[in-house]
Short mmCIF file of C-alpha atoms and ligand atoms in Angstrom, two decimals:
data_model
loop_
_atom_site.label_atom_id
_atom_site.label_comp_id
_atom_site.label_asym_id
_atom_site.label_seq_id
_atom_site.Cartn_x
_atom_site.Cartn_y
_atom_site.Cartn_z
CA UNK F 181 60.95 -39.95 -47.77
CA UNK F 182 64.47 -41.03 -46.95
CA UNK F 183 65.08 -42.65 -43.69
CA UNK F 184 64.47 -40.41 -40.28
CA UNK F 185 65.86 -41.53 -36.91
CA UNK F 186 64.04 -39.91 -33.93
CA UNK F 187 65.00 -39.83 -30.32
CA UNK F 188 62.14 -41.53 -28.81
CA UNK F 189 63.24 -44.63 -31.03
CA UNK F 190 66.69 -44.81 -30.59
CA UNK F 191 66.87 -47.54 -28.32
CA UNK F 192 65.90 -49.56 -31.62
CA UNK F 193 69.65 -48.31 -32.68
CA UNK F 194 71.77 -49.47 -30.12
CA UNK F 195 75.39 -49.45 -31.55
CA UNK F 196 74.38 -48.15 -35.07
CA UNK F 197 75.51 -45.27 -36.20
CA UNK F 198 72.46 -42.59 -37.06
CA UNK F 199 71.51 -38.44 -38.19
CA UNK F 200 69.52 -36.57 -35.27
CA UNK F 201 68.29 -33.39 -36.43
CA UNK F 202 67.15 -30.80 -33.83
CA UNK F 203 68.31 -28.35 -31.25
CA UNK F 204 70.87 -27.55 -28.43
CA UNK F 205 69.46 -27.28 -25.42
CA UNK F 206 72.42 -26.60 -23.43
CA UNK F 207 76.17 -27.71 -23.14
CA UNK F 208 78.94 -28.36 -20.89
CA UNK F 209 82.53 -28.89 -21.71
CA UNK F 210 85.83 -30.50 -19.77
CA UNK F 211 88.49 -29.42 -21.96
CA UNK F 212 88.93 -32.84 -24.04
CA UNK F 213 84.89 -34.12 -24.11
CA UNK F 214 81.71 -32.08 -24.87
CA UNK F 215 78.66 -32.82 -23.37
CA UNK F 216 75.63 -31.41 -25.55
CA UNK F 217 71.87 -31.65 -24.25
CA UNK F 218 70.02 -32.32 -27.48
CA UNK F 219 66.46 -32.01 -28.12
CA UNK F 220 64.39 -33.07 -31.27
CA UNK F 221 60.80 -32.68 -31.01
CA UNK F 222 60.37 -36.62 -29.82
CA UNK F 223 62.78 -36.49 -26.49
CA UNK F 224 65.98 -35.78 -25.27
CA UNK F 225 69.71 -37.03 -25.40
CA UNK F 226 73.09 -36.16 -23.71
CA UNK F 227 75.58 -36.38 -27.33
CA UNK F 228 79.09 -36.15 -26.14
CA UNK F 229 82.14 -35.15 -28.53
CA UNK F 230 85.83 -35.77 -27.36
CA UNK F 231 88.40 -34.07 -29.49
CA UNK F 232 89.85 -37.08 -30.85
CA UNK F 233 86.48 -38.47 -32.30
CA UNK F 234 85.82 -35.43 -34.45
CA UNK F 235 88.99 -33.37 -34.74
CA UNK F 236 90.24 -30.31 -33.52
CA UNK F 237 88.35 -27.94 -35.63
CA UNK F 238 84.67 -29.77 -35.33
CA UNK F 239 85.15 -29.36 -31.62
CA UNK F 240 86.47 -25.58 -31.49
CA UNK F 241 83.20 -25.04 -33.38
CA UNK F 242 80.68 -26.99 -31.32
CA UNK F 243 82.26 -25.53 -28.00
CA UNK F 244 80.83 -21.99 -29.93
CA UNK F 245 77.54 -22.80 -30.40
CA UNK F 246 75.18 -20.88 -28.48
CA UNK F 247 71.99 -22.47 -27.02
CA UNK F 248 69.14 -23.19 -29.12
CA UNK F 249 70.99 -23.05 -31.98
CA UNK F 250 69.51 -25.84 -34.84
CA UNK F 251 72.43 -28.69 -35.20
CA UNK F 252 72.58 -31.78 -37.22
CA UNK F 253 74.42 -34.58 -35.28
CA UNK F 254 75.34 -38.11 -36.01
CA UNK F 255 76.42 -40.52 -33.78
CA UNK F 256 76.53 -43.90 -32.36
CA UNK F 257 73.83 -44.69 -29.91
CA UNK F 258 75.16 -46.27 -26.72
CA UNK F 259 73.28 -47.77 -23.67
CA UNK F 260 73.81 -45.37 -20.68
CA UNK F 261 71.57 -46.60 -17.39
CA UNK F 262 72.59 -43.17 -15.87
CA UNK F 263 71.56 -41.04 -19.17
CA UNK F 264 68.08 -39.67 -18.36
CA UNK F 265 66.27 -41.73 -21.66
CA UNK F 266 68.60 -44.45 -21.13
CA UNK F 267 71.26 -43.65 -24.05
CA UNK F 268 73.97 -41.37 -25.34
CA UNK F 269 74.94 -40.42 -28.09
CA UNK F 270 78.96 -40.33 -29.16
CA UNK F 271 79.53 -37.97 -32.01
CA UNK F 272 81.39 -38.59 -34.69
CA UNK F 273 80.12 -35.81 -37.02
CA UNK F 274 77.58 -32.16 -36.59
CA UNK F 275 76.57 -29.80 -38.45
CA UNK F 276 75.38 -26.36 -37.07
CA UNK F 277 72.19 -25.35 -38.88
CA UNK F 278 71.83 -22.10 -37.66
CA UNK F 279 73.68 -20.39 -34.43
CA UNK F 280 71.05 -18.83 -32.57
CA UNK F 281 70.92 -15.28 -30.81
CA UNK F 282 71.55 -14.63 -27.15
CA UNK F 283 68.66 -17.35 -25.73
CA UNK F 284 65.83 -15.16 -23.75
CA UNK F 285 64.70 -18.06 -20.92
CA UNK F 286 67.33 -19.53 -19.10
CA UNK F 287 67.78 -21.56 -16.90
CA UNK F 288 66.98 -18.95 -14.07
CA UNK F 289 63.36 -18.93 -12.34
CA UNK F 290 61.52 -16.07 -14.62
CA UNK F 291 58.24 -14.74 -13.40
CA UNK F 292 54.88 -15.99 -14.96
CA UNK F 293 53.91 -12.93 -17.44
CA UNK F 294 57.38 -13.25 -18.63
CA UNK F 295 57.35 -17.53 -19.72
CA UNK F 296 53.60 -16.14 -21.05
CA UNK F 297 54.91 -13.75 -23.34
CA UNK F 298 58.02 -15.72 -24.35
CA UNK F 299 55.26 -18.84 -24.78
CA UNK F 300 56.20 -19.55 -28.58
CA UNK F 301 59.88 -20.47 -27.47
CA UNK F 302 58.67 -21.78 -23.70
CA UNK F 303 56.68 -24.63 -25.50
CA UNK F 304 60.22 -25.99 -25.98
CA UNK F 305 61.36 -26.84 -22.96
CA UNK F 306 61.49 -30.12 -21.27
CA UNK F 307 58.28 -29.25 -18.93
CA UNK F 308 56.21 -28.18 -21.58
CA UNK F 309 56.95 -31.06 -23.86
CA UNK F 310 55.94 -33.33 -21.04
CA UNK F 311 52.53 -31.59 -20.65
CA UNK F 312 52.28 -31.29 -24.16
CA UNK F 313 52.71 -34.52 -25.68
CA UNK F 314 50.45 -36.23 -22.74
CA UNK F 315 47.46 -33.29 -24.12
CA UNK F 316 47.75 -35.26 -27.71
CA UNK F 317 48.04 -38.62 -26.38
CA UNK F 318 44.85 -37.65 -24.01
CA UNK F 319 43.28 -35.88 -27.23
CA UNK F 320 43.94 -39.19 -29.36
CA UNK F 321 42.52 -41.81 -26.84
CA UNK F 322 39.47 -39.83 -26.37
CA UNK F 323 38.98 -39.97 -30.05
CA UNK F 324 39.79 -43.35 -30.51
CA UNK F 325 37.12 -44.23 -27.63
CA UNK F 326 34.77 -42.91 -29.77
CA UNK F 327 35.86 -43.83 -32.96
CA UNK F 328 36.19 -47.44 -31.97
CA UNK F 329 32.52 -47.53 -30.45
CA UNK F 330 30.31 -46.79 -33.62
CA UNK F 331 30.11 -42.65 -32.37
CA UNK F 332 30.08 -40.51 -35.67
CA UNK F 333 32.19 -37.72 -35.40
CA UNK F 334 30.63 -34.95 -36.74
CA UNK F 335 31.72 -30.81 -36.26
CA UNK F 336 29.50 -28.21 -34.85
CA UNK F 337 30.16 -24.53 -36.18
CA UNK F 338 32.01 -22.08 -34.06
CA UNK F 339 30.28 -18.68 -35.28
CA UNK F 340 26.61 -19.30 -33.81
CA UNK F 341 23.76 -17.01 -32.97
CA UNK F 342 22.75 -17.78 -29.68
CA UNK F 343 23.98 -19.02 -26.21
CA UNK F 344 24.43 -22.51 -24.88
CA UNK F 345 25.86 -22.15 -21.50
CA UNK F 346 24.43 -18.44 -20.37
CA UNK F 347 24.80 -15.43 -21.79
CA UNK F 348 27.50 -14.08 -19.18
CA UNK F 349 30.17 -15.65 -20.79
CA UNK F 350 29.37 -14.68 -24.52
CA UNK F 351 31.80 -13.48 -27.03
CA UNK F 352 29.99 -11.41 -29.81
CA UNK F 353 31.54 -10.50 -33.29
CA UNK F 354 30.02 -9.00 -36.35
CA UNK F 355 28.12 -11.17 -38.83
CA UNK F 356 27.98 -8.87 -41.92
CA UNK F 357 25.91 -6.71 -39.74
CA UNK F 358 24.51 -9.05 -37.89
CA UNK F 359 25.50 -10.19 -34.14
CA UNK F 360 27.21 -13.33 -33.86
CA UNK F 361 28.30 -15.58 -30.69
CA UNK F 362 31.53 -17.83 -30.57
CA UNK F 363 30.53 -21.17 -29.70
CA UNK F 364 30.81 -22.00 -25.52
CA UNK F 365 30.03 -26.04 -26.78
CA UNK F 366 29.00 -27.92 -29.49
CA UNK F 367 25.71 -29.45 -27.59
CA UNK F 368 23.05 -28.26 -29.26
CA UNK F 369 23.69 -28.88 -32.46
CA UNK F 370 24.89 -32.41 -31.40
CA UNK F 371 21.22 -32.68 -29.99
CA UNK F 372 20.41 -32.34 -33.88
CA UNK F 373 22.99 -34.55 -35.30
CA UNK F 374 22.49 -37.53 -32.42
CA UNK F 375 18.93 -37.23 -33.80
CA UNK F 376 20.07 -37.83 -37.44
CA UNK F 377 22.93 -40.27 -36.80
CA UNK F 378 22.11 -42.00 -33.31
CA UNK F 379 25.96 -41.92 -31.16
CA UNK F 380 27.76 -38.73 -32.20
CA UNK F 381 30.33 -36.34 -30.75
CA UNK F 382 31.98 -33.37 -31.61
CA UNK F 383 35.62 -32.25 -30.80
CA UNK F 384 36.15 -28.58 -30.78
CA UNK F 385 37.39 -25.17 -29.13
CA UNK F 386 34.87 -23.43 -26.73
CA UNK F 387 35.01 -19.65 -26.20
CA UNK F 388 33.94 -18.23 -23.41
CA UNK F 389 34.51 -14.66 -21.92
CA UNK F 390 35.61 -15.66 -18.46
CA UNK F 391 36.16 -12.23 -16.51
CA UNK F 392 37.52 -14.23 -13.11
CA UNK F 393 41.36 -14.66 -13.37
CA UNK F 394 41.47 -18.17 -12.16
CA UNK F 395 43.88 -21.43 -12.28
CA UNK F 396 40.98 -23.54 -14.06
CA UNK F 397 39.55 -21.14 -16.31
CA UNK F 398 40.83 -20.32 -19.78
CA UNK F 399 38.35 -18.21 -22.16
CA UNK F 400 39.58 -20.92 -25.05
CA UNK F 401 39.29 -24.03 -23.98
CA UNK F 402 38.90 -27.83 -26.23
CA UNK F 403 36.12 -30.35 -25.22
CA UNK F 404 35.39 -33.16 -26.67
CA UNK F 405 31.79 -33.83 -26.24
CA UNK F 406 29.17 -36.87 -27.15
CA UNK F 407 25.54 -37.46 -27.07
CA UNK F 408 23.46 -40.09 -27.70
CA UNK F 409 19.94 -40.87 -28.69
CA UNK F 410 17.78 -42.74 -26.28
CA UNK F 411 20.47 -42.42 -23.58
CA UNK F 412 19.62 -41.07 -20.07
CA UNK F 413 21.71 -40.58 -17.11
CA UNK F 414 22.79 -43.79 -15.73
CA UNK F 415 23.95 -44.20 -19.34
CA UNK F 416 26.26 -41.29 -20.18
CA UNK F 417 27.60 -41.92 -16.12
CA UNK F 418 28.66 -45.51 -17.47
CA UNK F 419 30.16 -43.59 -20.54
CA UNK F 420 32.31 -41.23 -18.52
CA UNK F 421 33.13 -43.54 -16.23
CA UNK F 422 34.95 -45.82 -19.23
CA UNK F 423 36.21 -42.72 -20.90
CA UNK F 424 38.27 -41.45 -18.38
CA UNK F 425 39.60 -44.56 -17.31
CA UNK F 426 40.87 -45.53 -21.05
CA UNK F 427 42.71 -41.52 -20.95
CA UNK F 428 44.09 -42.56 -18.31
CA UNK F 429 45.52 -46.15 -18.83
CA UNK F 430 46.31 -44.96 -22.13
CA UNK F 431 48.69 -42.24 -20.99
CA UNK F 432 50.00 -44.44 -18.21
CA UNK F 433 50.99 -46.52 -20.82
CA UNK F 434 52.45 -44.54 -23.46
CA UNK F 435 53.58 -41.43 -21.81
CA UNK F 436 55.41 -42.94 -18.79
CA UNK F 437 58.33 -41.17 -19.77
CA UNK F 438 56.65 -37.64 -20.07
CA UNK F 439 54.66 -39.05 -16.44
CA UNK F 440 58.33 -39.42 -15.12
CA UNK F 441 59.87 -36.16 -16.12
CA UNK F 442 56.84 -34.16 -14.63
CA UNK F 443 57.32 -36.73 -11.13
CA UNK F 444 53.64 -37.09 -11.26
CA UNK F 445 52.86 -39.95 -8.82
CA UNK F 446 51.42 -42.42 -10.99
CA UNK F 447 49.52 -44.22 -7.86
CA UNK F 448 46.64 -42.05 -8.06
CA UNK F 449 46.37 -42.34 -11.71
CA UNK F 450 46.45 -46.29 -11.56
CA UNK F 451 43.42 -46.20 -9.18
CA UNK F 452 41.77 -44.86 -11.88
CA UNK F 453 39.11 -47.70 -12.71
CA UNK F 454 35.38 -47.49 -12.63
CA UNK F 455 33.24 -48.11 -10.45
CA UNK F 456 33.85 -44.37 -9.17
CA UNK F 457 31.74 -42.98 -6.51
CA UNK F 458 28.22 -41.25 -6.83
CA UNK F 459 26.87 -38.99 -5.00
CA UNK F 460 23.91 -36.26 -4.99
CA UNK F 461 24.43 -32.80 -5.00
CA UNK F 462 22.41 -32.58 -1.78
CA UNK F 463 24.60 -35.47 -0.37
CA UNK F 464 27.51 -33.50 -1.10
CA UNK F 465 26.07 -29.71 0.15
CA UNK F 466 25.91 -32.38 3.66
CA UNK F 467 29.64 -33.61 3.37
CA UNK F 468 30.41 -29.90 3.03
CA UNK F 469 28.62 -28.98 6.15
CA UNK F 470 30.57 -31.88 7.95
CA UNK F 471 33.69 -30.56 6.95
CA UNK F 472 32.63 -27.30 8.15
CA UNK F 473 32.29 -25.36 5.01
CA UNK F 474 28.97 -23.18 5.04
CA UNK F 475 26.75 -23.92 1.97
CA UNK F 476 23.43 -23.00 1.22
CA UNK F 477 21.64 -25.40 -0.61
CA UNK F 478 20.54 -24.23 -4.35
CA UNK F 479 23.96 -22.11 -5.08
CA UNK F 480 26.35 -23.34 -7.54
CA UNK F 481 30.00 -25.16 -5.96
CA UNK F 482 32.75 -22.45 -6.35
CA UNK F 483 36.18 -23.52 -6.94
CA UNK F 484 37.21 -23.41 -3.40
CA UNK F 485 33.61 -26.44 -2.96
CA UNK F 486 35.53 -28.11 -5.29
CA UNK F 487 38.41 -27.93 -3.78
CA UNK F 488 36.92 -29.41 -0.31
CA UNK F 489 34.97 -32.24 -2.24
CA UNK F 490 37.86 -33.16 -4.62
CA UNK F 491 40.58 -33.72 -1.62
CA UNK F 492 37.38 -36.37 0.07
CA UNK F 493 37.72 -39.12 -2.86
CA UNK F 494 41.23 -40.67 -3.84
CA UNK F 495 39.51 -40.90 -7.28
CA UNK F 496 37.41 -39.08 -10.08
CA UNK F 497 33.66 -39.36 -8.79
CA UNK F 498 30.55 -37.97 -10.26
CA UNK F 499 27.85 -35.58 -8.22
CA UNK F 500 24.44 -35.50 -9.79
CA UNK F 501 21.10 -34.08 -9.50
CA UNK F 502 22.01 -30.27 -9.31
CA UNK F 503 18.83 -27.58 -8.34
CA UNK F 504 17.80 -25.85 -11.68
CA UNK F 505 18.96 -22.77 -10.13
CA UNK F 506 22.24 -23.53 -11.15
CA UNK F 507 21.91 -25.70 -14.49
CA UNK F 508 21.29 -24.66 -17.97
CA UNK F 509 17.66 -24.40 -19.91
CA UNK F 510 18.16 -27.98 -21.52
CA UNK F 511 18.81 -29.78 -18.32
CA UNK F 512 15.85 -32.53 -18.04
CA UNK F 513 13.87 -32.39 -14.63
CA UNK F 514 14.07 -35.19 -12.58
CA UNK F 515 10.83 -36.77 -12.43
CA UNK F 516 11.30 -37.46 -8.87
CA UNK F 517 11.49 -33.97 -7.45
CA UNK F 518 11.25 -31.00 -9.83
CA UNK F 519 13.94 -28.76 -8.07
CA UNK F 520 16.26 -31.37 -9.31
CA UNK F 521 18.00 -31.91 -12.69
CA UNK F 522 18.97 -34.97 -14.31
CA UNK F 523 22.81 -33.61 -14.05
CA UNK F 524 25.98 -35.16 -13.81
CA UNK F 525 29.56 -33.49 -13.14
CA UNK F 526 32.57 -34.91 -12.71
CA UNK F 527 35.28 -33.95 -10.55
CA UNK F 528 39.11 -34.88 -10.61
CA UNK F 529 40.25 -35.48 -6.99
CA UNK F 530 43.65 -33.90 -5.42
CA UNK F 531 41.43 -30.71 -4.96
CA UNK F 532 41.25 -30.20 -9.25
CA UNK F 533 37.64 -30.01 -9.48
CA UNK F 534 35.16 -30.37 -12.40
CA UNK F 535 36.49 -32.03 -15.42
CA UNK F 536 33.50 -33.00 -17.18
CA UNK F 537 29.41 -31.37 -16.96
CA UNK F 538 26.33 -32.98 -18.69
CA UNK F 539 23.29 -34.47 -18.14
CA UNK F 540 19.97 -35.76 -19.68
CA UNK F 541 18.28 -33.28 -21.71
CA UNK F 542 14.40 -31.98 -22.18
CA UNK F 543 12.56 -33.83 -24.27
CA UNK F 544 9.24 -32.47 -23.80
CA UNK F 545 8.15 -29.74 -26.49
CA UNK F 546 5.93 -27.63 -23.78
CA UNK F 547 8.53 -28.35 -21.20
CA UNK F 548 11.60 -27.13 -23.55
CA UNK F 549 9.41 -23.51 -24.56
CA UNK F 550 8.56 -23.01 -20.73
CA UNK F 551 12.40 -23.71 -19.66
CA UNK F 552 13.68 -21.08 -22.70
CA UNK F 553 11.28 -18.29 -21.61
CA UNK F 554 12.21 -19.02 -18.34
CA UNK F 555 16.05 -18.52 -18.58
CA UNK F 556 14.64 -15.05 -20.52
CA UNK F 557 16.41 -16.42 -24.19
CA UNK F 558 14.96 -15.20 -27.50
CA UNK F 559 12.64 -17.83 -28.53
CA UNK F 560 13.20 -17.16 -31.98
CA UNK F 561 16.76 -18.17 -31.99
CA UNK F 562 15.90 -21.63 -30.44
CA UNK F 563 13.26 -22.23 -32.95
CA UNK F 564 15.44 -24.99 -34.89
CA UNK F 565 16.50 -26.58 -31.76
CA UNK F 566 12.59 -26.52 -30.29
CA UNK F 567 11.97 -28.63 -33.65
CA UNK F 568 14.00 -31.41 -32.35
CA UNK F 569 11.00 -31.67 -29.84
CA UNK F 570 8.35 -31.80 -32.63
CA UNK F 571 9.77 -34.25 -35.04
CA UNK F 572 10.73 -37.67 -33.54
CA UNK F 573 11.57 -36.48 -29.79
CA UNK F 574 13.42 -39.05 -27.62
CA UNK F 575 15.47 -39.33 -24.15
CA UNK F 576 18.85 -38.40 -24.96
CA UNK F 577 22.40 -37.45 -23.33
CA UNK F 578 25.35 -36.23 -23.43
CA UNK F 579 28.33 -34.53 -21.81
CA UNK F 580 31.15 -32.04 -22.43
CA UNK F 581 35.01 -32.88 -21.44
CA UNK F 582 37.29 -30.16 -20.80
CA UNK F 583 40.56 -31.08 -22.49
CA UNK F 584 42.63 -28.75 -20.54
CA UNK F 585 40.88 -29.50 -17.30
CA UNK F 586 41.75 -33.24 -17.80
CA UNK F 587 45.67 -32.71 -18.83
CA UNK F 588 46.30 -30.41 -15.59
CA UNK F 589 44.62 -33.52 -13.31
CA UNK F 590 46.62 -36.05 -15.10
CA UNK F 591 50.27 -34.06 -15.20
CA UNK F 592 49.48 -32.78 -11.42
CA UNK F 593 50.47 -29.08 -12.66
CA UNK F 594 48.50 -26.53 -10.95
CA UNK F 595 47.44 -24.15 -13.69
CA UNK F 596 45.42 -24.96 -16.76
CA UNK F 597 47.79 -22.33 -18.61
CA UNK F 598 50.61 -24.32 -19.21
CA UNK F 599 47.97 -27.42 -20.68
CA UNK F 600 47.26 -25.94 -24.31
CA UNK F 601 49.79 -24.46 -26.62
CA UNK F 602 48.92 -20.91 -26.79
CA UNK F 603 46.86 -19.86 -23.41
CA UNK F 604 44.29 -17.15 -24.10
CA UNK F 605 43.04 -15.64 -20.67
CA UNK F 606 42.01 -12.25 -19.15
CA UNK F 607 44.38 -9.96 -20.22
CA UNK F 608 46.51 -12.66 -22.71
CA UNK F 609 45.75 -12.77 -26.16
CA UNK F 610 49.52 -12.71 -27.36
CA UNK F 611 51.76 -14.54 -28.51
O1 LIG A 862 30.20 -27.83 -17.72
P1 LIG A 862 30.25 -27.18 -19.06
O2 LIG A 862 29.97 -25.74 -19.13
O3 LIG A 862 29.23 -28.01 -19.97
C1 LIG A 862 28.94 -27.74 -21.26
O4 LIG A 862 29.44 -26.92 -21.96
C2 LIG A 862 27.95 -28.72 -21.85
N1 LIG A 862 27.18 -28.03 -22.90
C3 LIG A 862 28.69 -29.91 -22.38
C4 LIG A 862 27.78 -30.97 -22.94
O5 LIG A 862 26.93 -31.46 -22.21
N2 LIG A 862 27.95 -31.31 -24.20
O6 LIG A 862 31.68 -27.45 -19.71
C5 LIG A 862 32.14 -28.76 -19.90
C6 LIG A 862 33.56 -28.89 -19.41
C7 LIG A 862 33.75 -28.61 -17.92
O7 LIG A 862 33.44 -29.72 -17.14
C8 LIG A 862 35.22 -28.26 -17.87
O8 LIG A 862 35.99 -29.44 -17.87
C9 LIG A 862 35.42 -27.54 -19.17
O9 LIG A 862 34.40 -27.96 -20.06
N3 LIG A 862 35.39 -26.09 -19.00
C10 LIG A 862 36.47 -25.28 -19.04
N4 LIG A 862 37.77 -25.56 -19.21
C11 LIG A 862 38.64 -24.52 -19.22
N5 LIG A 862 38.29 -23.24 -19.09
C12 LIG A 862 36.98 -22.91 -18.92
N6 LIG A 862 36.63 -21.62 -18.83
C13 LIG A 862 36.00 -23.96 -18.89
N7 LIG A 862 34.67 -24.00 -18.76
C14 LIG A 862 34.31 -25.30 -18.83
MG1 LIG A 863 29.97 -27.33 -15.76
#
């Protein structure tokens, strides 16, 4: 492929001449010297023409390009310390690609439902390329903790026949007759494969049919999610603990510049380093009380619980031991008081809430049946994962990470719409 020069390598170029090939974002002229904003997929750059660099005509025709419109430019890359990346870029040569239509988002405030609908053009703005590029650098360090730690990465199928997280949140589609579920998470089939292959996860969409209209819920949603054989709590709290805190320092320290253009205040994120604090679900139903928020012990946290408990620690921390009431059929007892699950959830401080849910699951055969019949499932749907309890049954762990959930924390941004490409909520299933 013949050579490419990108933005977010240009200061590799100082003084060299070089091709950019993207879009206008907007422009601003003083007679004698154009000043175009420039985007191309990798960053952003002031390029400024003057008349007597490119000629007469050249500049007549840049002054009429419209914004968004796709432009070839080359230039010679100059050190600015008051350009926003750094550098400039001083024209001596464009080509206009294609000069785009009257531009539908400008640079006027426009109301939510509007930036939704318009989303396929909003990804390009500055914003979303911030949020955006720190979701793949988030997506890639999770990986690579994985990757780099002996986990085999193995997919669970999205068209499945029965429920993992309740049956509230189910989407159903037709299987040749038959009646199928989206996936909500890829657990129990990683039960299977962590019992064929030791240290697995999976990295996949969840679907869920989320009827509440909130700022943390989207009804397609990414997790990244390992489990491991012979693993209990303590274990996958050490994992999550190191997980996060590699995200983190990964994005501190190759997104800075996306960090900077969002003005999140990277002091919170740099306190990100294990230990982080544990505490017990009852301990925390007691904090609540302090703070004056009524709770009755064996309900579920609602977002405004997490709210309260997120804004008490200046860092992610972990709650444990939930009732069963409010846990899933898998969830292993806790030996020392049967209410209690061996649970874990962790919550993102600044009042974001839960950003990751697991826990130890049953390994006991009888124990499993009882728990499935309890929660009212069909037994016969469960059969193969019941089998994992017959044939070589073992301790294990595991947890779920909610991509989205963990890019809103990180970016500061207060709804998880604007973390994934193409939202799909209540009411949004276009563009
Ligand atoms: O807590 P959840 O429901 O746990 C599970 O699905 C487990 N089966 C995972 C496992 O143990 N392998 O979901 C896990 C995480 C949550 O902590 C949250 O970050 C995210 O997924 N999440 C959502 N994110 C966006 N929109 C939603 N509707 C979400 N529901 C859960
Ligand atoms: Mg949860």
């Amino acid at each position: 492929m013949r050579q490419r020069y990108y933005i977010e390598d240009i200061g590799e170029y100082v003084n060299c001449e070089v091709t950019l090939e993207g879009w206008l974002t907007g422009k601003r002229s003083s007679g004698k010297i154009l000043f175009l904003q420039f985007r191309d997929g990798t960053g952003f750059i002031q390029c400024v023409a003057s008349k007597t660099d490119v000629g007469d005509e050249a500049f007549a025709s840049a002054d009429g390009l419209t914004v968004e419109s796709s432009l070839i430019v080359t230039g010679v890359v100059k050190e600015d310390r008051r350009a926003p990346g750094g550098y400039e870029l001083s024209v001596t040569g464009f080509k206009a690609v294609q000069v785009a239509e009257e531009y539908p988002i400008g640079r006027k405030e426009h109301g939510d439902a509007f930036l939704l609908d318009h989303r396929h053009l909003w990804i390009r703005s500055s914003r979303q390329f911030a949020i955006l590029r720190i979701r793949a650098t988030v997506i890639s360090a999770a990986r690579d903790y994985f990757d780099s730690r002996g986990y085999t990465m193995l997919d669970t199928p999205i068209l499945t026949p029965a429920a993992c997280e309740g049956t509230t949140t189910l989407f159903a589609t037709d299987y040749f007759g038959e009646s199928a579920y989206l996936t909500q998470s890829g657990q129990l089939y990683n039960e299977a494969t962590a019992m064929a292959f030791g240290k697995v996860y999976c990295f996949g969409p969840a679907l869920r049919a989320e009827k509440s209209k909130t700022r943390r819920h989207l009804t397609e949603f990414w997790q990244i999610e390992p489990e491991i054989a012979y693993a209990d709590l303590g274990d996958i709290m050490d994992v999550q603990e190191e997980l996060l805190s590699e995200i983190v320092a990964r994005v501190l320290k190759d997104r800075a510049r996306e960090l900077g253009m969002l003005k999140r205040d990277t002091a919170v994120l740099a306190r990100v380093q294990a230990p982080f604090p544990r505490v017990t679900y009852t301990e925390m139903v007691d904090l609540l009380s302090k703070n004056g928020v009524e709770f009755e012990w064996g309900n579920d946290f609602g977002a405004d619980h997490e709210t309260v408990m997120s804004r008490t620690f200046d860092r992610p921390f972990m709650v444990t031991h939930f009732p069963k009431s409010v846990k899933p059929f898998y969830m292993e007892i806790d030996p020392d008081d049967e209410r209690l699950t061996l649970s874990v959830d962790m919550l993102a401080p600044e009042g974001y809430g839960e950003i990751v849910g697991g826990g130890q699951r049953v390994t006991d055969l009888a124990t499993l049946e009882r728990s499935i019949d309890e929660g009212a499932l069909p037994r016969a749907d469960y059969e193969w994962y019941v089998d994992l309890r017959r044939f070589g049954s073992v301790p294990h762990a595991g947890f779920g990470l909610g991509i989205e959930r963990v890019v809103a924390w990180i970016c500061g941004i207060h709804h998880l719409r604007e973390t994934i490409p193409f939202p799909r909520m209540l009411n949004r299933l276009r563009p």
